[in-house]
Short mmCIF file of C-alpha atoms and ligand atoms in Angstrom, two decimals:
data_model
loop_
_atom_site.label_atom_id
_atom_site.label_comp_id
_atom_site.label_asym_id
_atom_site.label_seq_id
_atom_site.Cartn_x
_atom_site.Cartn_y
_atom_site.Cartn_z
CA MET A 244 19.39 2.69 12.77
CA THR A 245 20.94 5.31 10.44
CA GLN A 246 18.29 7.66 9.04
CA PRO A 247 18.51 7.73 5.22
CA VAL A 248 17.67 11.41 4.83
CA PHE A 249 17.17 12.78 1.32
CA GLN A 250 17.30 16.45 0.36
CA THR A 251 14.57 16.35 -2.28
CA VAL A 252 12.24 13.48 -3.05
CA CYS A 253 10.03 13.49 -6.12
CA PHE A 254 6.97 11.22 -6.35
CA VAL A 255 6.03 10.49 -9.95
CA GLY A 256 2.39 9.61 -9.34
CA ILE A 257 1.01 10.77 -5.97
CA GLY A 258 -1.83 8.27 -5.62
CA LEU A 259 -2.59 5.89 -2.77
CA ILE A 260 0.91 4.42 -2.56
CA GLY A 261 2.96 7.48 -3.48
CA SER A 262 1.09 9.71 -1.04
CA SER A 263 1.29 7.11 1.73
CA LEU A 264 5.05 6.88 1.31
CA ALA A 265 5.33 10.68 1.22
CA ARG A 266 3.32 10.93 4.45
CA ALA A 267 5.44 8.23 6.11
CA MET A 268 8.68 9.91 5.01
CA ARG A 269 7.44 13.24 6.37
CA LYS A 270 6.38 11.64 9.64
CA HIS A 271 9.84 10.13 10.11
CA GLY A 272 11.77 13.16 8.80
CA LEU A 273 13.34 11.26 5.91
CA ALA A 274 13.37 14.08 3.34
CA ARG A 275 13.54 17.86 3.45
CA HIS A 276 11.67 18.80 0.32
CA PHE A 277 8.70 16.94 -1.23
CA ILE A 278 7.69 17.31 -4.89
CA THR A 279 5.25 15.44 -7.11
CA LEU A 280 5.06 15.02 -10.86
CA ASP A 281 1.57 13.74 -11.66
CA ILE A 282 -0.48 13.90 -14.87
CA SER A 283 -3.65 14.32 -12.83
CA GLN A 284 -4.39 17.95 -12.02
CA ALA A 285 -6.81 16.84 -9.30
CA ALA A 286 -4.16 14.65 -7.64
CA ARG A 287 -1.61 17.49 -7.77
CA LYS A 288 -4.08 19.93 -6.20
CA THR A 289 -5.14 17.49 -3.46
CA ALA A 290 -1.56 16.51 -2.62
CA VAL A 291 -0.58 20.15 -2.07
CA GLU A 292 -3.77 21.05 -0.19
CA LEU A 293 -3.30 18.10 2.17
CA GLY A 294 0.34 19.01 2.73
CA VAL A 295 1.55 15.69 1.34
CA VAL A 296 4.00 17.54 -0.93
CA ASP A 297 5.38 21.07 -1.03
CA VAL A 298 5.28 21.45 -4.80
CA ALA A 299 3.21 19.74 -7.49
CA THR A 300 3.98 20.09 -11.18
CA ASP A 301 3.42 18.50 -14.58
CA ASN A 302 6.85 19.64 -15.74
CA PRO A 303 9.34 16.72 -15.57
CA ALA A 304 12.46 18.90 -15.54
CA GLU A 305 11.16 21.02 -12.67
CA ALA A 306 10.10 17.89 -10.81
CA VAL A 307 13.24 15.75 -10.87
CA ALA A 308 16.22 18.03 -11.65
CA GLU A 309 17.06 18.56 -7.95
CA ALA A 310 15.79 15.23 -6.65
CA ASP A 311 18.19 12.80 -5.00
CA LEU A 312 15.34 10.27 -4.70
CA VAL A 313 12.63 9.65 -7.30
CA VAL A 314 9.77 7.28 -6.43
CA ILE A 315 7.65 6.09 -9.36
CA GLY A 316 4.11 5.46 -8.10
CA ALA A 317 2.21 5.55 -11.40
CA PRO A 318 0.46 2.47 -12.87
CA VAL A 319 3.03 0.04 -14.30
CA GLY A 320 1.72 0.56 -17.84
CA ALA A 321 2.93 4.17 -17.63
CA THR A 322 6.54 3.20 -16.85
CA GLN A 323 7.96 3.84 -20.30
CA ALA A 324 6.23 7.22 -20.58
CA VAL A 325 7.56 8.15 -17.15
CA GLY A 326 11.09 7.08 -18.10
CA GLU A 327 10.98 9.14 -21.29
CA ALA A 328 9.73 12.17 -19.37
CA ILE A 329 12.18 12.12 -16.45
CA GLY A 330 15.23 10.31 -17.88
CA PRO A 331 16.87 13.36 -19.55
CA HIS A 332 16.55 15.47 -16.37
CA LEU A 333 17.92 13.11 -13.70
CA LYS A 334 21.22 14.04 -12.10
CA PRO A 335 24.00 11.49 -11.49
CA GLY A 336 23.83 9.82 -8.08
CA THR A 337 20.02 10.03 -7.86
CA ILE A 338 18.27 6.90 -6.65
CA VAL A 339 15.22 5.95 -8.70
CA THR A 340 12.84 3.44 -7.17
CA ASP A 341 9.30 2.31 -7.90
CA VAL A 342 6.41 0.66 -6.09
CA GLY A 343 4.93 -1.25 -9.04
CA SER A 344 3.14 -4.55 -8.52
CA VAL A 345 5.17 -6.26 -11.27
CA LYS A 346 8.91 -6.05 -11.57
CA LEU A 347 10.28 -7.58 -14.80
CA ALA A 348 8.17 -5.34 -17.07
CA VAL A 349 9.03 -2.21 -15.06
CA ILE A 350 12.75 -3.02 -15.26
CA ARG A 351 12.43 -3.74 -19.01
CA ASP A 352 10.63 -0.45 -19.67
CA LEU A 353 12.63 1.84 -17.39
CA MET A 354 16.26 0.68 -17.36
CA PRO A 355 17.13 1.72 -20.94
CA LEU A 356 15.83 5.23 -20.29
CA LEU A 357 17.92 5.98 -17.19
CA PRO A 358 21.18 7.89 -17.67
CA GLU A 359 24.57 6.64 -16.51
CA GLY A 360 25.21 7.21 -12.81
CA VAL A 361 21.54 6.96 -11.75
CA HIS A 362 20.87 4.04 -9.39
CA PHE A 363 17.67 2.10 -10.02
CA VAL A 364 16.35 0.04 -7.09
CA PRO A 365 13.01 -1.56 -8.08
CA GLY A 366 10.64 -2.18 -5.19
CA HIS A 367 7.16 -3.36 -4.29
CA PRO A 368 5.47 -2.73 -0.94
CA ILE A 369 3.10 -5.59 -0.10
CA ALA A 370 0.53 -3.23 1.32
CA GLY A 371 -2.42 -1.39 -0.12
CA THR A 372 -6.14 -0.90 -0.12
CA GLU A 373 -8.90 -0.91 -2.75
CA HIS A 374 -8.87 2.91 -2.76
CA SER A 375 -6.93 5.25 -5.05
CA GLY A 376 -5.68 8.81 -5.00
CA PRO A 377 -3.74 11.00 -2.57
CA GLU A 378 -6.78 11.63 -0.36
CA ASN A 379 -6.80 7.95 0.62
CA GLY A 380 -3.14 7.56 1.57
CA PHE A 381 -1.95 7.29 5.17
CA ALA A 382 1.46 7.21 6.81
CA GLU A 383 0.94 3.89 8.61
CA LEU A 384 0.08 1.86 5.48
CA PHE A 385 3.45 0.10 5.36
CA GLU A 386 3.90 -0.61 9.08
CA GLY A 387 4.42 -4.32 9.75
CA ARG A 388 4.23 -5.09 6.02
CA TRP A 389 6.87 -6.49 3.70
CA ASN A 390 8.64 -4.51 1.06
CA ILE A 391 10.33 -6.49 -1.71
CA LEU A 392 13.37 -4.97 -3.41
CA THR A 393 14.49 -6.54 -6.69
CA PRO A 394 17.88 -4.95 -7.54
CA LEU A 395 19.68 -6.18 -10.63
CA PRO A 396 23.18 -7.65 -10.51
CA GLY A 397 25.59 -4.72 -10.50
CA THR A 398 23.19 -2.27 -8.84
CA ASN A 399 25.01 0.12 -6.51
CA GLU A 400 24.93 -1.64 -3.13
CA ALA A 401 24.87 1.58 -1.11
CA ALA A 402 21.73 2.65 -2.99
CA VAL A 403 20.02 -0.69 -2.27
CA GLU A 404 20.97 -0.42 1.41
CA LYS A 405 19.69 3.15 1.59
CA MET A 406 16.32 2.08 0.19
CA ALA A 407 16.17 -0.88 2.57
CA GLN A 408 16.87 1.49 5.48
CA LEU A 409 14.19 3.89 4.31
CA TRP A 410 11.53 1.16 4.30
CA ARG A 411 12.68 -0.14 7.69
CA CYS A 412 12.53 3.36 9.14
CA ILE A 413 8.84 3.63 8.22
CA GLY A 414 8.07 0.25 9.79
CA SER A 415 8.35 -2.24 6.93
CA MET A 416 10.30 -5.48 6.76
CA VAL A 417 12.52 -5.78 3.70
CA GLU A 418 13.21 -8.80 1.49
CA VAL A 419 15.57 -8.77 -1.49
CA MET A 420 14.38 -11.00 -4.33
CA ASP A 421 15.08 -11.82 -7.96
CA PRO A 422 12.50 -9.90 -10.11
CA HIS A 423 11.50 -13.02 -12.02
CA HIS A 424 10.78 -14.83 -8.76
CA HIS A 425 8.87 -11.80 -7.45
CA ASP A 426 6.51 -11.88 -10.43
CA LYS A 427 5.82 -15.60 -9.94
CA VAL A 428 5.16 -15.26 -6.20
CA LEU A 429 2.88 -12.25 -6.64
CA ALA A 430 1.00 -13.98 -9.46
CA ILE A 431 -0.34 -16.47 -6.89
CA THR A 432 -0.55 -14.29 -3.77
CA SER A 433 -2.03 -11.17 -5.35
CA HIS A 434 -2.77 -11.23 -9.07
CA LEU A 435 -4.76 -14.50 -9.22
CA PRO A 436 -6.90 -13.59 -6.16
CA HIS A 437 -7.78 -10.28 -7.82
CA LEU A 438 -8.67 -12.06 -11.07
CA ILE A 439 -10.89 -14.50 -9.19
CA ALA A 440 -12.61 -11.67 -7.30
CA TYR A 441 -13.20 -9.70 -10.50
CA THR A 442 -14.66 -12.85 -12.07
CA ILE A 443 -17.02 -13.74 -9.22
CA VAL A 444 -18.33 -10.21 -8.86
CA GLY A 445 -18.64 -9.94 -12.66
CA THR A 446 -20.61 -13.19 -12.80
CA ALA A 447 -22.97 -11.90 -10.09
CA ASN A 448 -23.34 -8.64 -11.97
CA ASP A 449 -24.47 -10.54 -15.08
CA LEU A 450 -27.34 -12.27 -13.23
CA GLU A 451 -30.91 -11.09 -13.68
CA GLY A 452 -32.18 -8.06 -11.71
CA HIS A 453 -34.07 -9.81 -8.89
CA MET A 454 -31.06 -12.02 -8.13
CA GLN A 455 -28.81 -8.97 -7.95
CA GLN A 456 -30.87 -7.46 -5.14
CA GLU A 457 -30.55 -10.66 -3.12
CA ILE A 458 -26.81 -10.79 -3.77
CA ILE A 459 -26.42 -7.39 -2.10
CA LYS A 460 -28.83 -8.31 0.74
CA PHE A 461 -27.16 -11.61 1.60
CA SER A 462 -23.60 -10.65 0.66
CA ALA A 463 -22.25 -11.20 4.19
CA SER A 464 -22.20 -14.93 3.49
CA GLY A 465 -18.91 -14.65 1.55
CA PHE A 466 -19.53 -12.56 -1.55
CA ARG A 467 -18.86 -9.31 0.34
CA ASP A 468 -15.19 -10.22 0.90
CA PHE A 469 -14.65 -10.59 -2.85
CA THR A 470 -16.32 -7.26 -3.61
CA ARG A 471 -13.69 -5.40 -1.59
CA ILE A 472 -10.91 -6.81 -3.76
CA ALA A 473 -12.98 -6.37 -6.93
CA ALA A 474 -13.38 -2.67 -6.12
CA SER A 475 -9.64 -2.15 -6.73
CA ASP A 476 -8.46 0.37 -9.31
CA PRO A 477 -9.32 -0.85 -12.85
CA ILE A 478 -6.36 0.84 -14.55
CA MET A 479 -3.82 -0.40 -12.06
CA TRP A 480 -5.11 -3.97 -12.40
CA ARG A 481 -5.43 -3.85 -16.18
CA ASP A 482 -1.73 -2.95 -16.24
CA VAL A 483 -0.77 -5.67 -13.77
CA PHE A 484 -2.32 -8.41 -15.93
CA LEU A 485 -0.93 -7.03 -19.18
CA ASN A 486 2.54 -6.81 -17.64
CA ASN A 487 2.73 -10.12 -15.75
CA ARG A 488 1.10 -12.20 -18.45
CA GLU A 489 3.25 -15.35 -18.40
CA ALA A 490 3.32 -15.84 -14.63
CA VAL A 491 -0.43 -15.17 -14.32
CA LEU A 492 -1.33 -17.53 -17.17
CA GLU A 493 0.84 -20.26 -15.67
CA VAL A 494 -0.76 -20.06 -12.23
CA LEU A 495 -4.22 -19.66 -13.79
CA GLN A 496 -3.71 -22.93 -15.66
CA ARG A 497 -2.96 -24.75 -12.39
CA PHE A 498 -5.89 -23.07 -10.67
CA THR A 499 -8.24 -24.13 -13.47
CA GLU A 500 -7.08 -27.74 -13.14
CA ASP A 501 -7.61 -27.68 -9.37
CA LEU A 502 -11.03 -26.13 -9.79
CA THR A 503 -11.98 -28.85 -12.26
CA ALA A 504 -10.84 -31.49 -9.73
CA LEU A 505 -13.13 -29.97 -7.06
CA GLN A 506 -15.97 -29.73 -9.59
CA ARG A 507 -15.53 -33.44 -10.26
CA ALA A 508 -15.51 -34.25 -6.53
CA ILE A 509 -18.79 -32.37 -6.07
CA ARG A 510 -20.36 -34.09 -9.07
CA TRP A 511 -19.39 -37.57 -7.84
CA GLY A 512 -20.15 -36.89 -4.18
CA GLU A 513 -16.52 -37.39 -3.10
CA GLY A 514 -16.85 -35.78 0.33
CA GLU A 515 -13.44 -36.97 1.51
CA VAL A 516 -11.72 -35.13 -1.39
CA LEU A 517 -13.48 -31.89 -0.49
CA GLN A 518 -12.85 -32.26 3.24
CA LYS A 519 -9.14 -33.02 2.73
CA ARG A 520 -8.70 -29.93 0.55
CA PHE A 521 -10.61 -27.64 2.95
CA THR A 522 -8.58 -28.93 5.90
CA GLU A 523 -5.27 -28.19 4.15
CA THR A 524 -6.34 -24.65 3.28
CA ARG A 525 -7.33 -23.89 6.86
CA ALA A 526 -3.72 -24.44 7.91
CA ILE A 527 -2.57 -21.71 5.49
CA ARG A 528 -4.92 -19.22 7.15
CA ARG A 529 -3.49 -20.10 10.56
CA ALA A 530 0.07 -19.63 9.26
CA ILE A 531 -0.82 -16.14 7.94
CA ILE A 532 -2.30 -15.17 11.31
CA ASP A 533 0.80 -16.47 13.10
CA ALA A 534 3.00 -14.42 10.74
CA LYS A 535 0.94 -11.30 11.69
CA GLN A 536 -0.04 -10.71 8.05
CA ALA A 537 -3.77 -11.30 8.55
P1 NAP B 639 -3.33 5.61 -7.89
O1 NAP B 639 -3.88 5.91 -6.54
O2 NAP B 639 -4.29 5.41 -9.02
O3 NAP B 639 -2.31 6.78 -8.30
C1 NAP B 639 -1.55 6.79 -9.47
C2 NAP B 639 -1.31 8.22 -9.87
O4 NAP B 639 -0.36 8.25 -10.96
C3 NAP B 639 -2.59 8.92 -10.42
O5 NAP B 639 -2.70 10.22 -9.89
C4 NAP B 639 -2.33 8.92 -11.92
O6 NAP B 639 -3.04 9.93 -12.60
C5 NAP B 639 -0.84 9.15 -11.96
N1 NAP B 639 -0.21 8.86 -13.24
C6 NAP B 639 -0.61 8.02 -14.23
N2 NAP B 639 0.24 8.03 -15.26
C7 NAP B 639 1.22 8.94 -14.93
C8 NAP B 639 2.36 9.44 -15.61
N3 NAP B 639 2.70 9.00 -16.84
N4 NAP B 639 3.14 10.36 -14.98
C9 NAP B 639 2.80 10.82 -13.75
N5 NAP B 639 1.72 10.40 -13.06
C10 NAP B 639 0.93 9.45 -13.65
O7 NAP B 639 -2.40 4.31 -7.89
P2 NAP B 639 -1.79 3.48 -6.64
O8 NAP B 639 -2.84 2.59 -6.09
O9 NAP B 639 -1.06 4.42 -5.73
O10 NAP B 639 -0.76 2.55 -7.39
C11 NAP B 639 0.47 3.08 -7.86
C12 NAP B 639 1.46 1.95 -8.12
O11 NAP B 639 1.61 1.20 -6.93
C13 NAP B 639 1.02 0.97 -9.21
O12 NAP B 639 2.13 0.65 -10.01
C14 NAP B 639 0.58 -0.26 -8.44
O13 NAP B 639 0.85 -1.44 -9.18
C15 NAP B 639 1.44 -0.18 -7.18
N6 NAP B 639 0.84 -0.76 -5.97
C16 NAP B 639 -0.46 -0.52 -5.66
C17 NAP B 639 -1.00 -1.08 -4.50
C18 NAP B 639 -2.43 -0.82 -4.12
O14 NAP B 639 -2.98 -1.53 -3.27
N7 NAP B 639 -3.08 0.17 -4.69
C19 NAP B 639 -0.19 -1.87 -3.65
C20 NAP B 639 1.15 -2.05 -3.98
C21 NAP B 639 1.68 -1.50 -5.14
P3 NAP B 639 -4.46 9.52 -13.31
O15 NAP B 639 -5.37 9.13 -12.19
O16 NAP B 639 -4.88 10.76 -14.04
O17 NAP B 639 -4.14 8.37 -14.24
#
């Protein structure tokens, strides 16, 4: 496989995902010089101290002027601000990519701010944890995981191929997808599960004090698994829901209908309805294990 080596890579946002990608690129020798532009002074300090980047700055010109690859790893709600900050300083031929969990809104907010000759290849690694910040990143995060690229018609094909190679080099599988389709798929596989987890844990949190203690004590019976997801970064997830509104509302409508159907089956003692549903869902779990995505 050809190694897509960059001279200077700039990570705009050096949190969990940005720092993991930086570590993976370092591990595989995919860039010579590592810079970050991050609004968080603490993140900048940590990223330098841990050797994730060589230089950390809050000056957009200093950060991106020499970069031949820019990776946007800030929350998706910050995309426009990022575009306004870096757009005027990007040099022609630079590849700009992102790792945002929604794609249409990022494309909408960023594209108009990129100068002619800059190649934008939107992306989304389907990997992560409930932790944030550069101290929690690790080079192996993307190994064996999918990365979805959502280039627009007319995007420079060499730039798309270079990004695909980069992700493959660090152990990911790559899928190219229409951004609209991406947002619909992720609404069901990621965004709705997070909304459900936030709801369940929120409901438990609203219960009276003595119940709360028992919820913690007996959490291993199922609740615990939701709390991991519901511990995910509040700003990141606020931005995901605000920026994938239509797709999430559509899938939430279907979910609500299905939940009502199960509620009805419980009320009327329709055991066969419940059993049929629970049998079908078991098969999905087996398929995920077989696909090595468990
Ligand atoms: P994170 O750990 O919270 O890091 C984000 C960093 O970006 C923070 O240091 C933040 O600073 C900084 N930032 C915010 N606004 C900025 C701006 N305008 N310019 C420069 N830096 C800015 O976030 P993350 O978990 O790595 O997520 C980053 C992106 O990856 C998000 O778009 C998310 O949707 C996507 N993603 C996340 C996961 C996951 O599991 N976490 C998985 C796949 C994709 P402050 O802390 O001061 O705001």
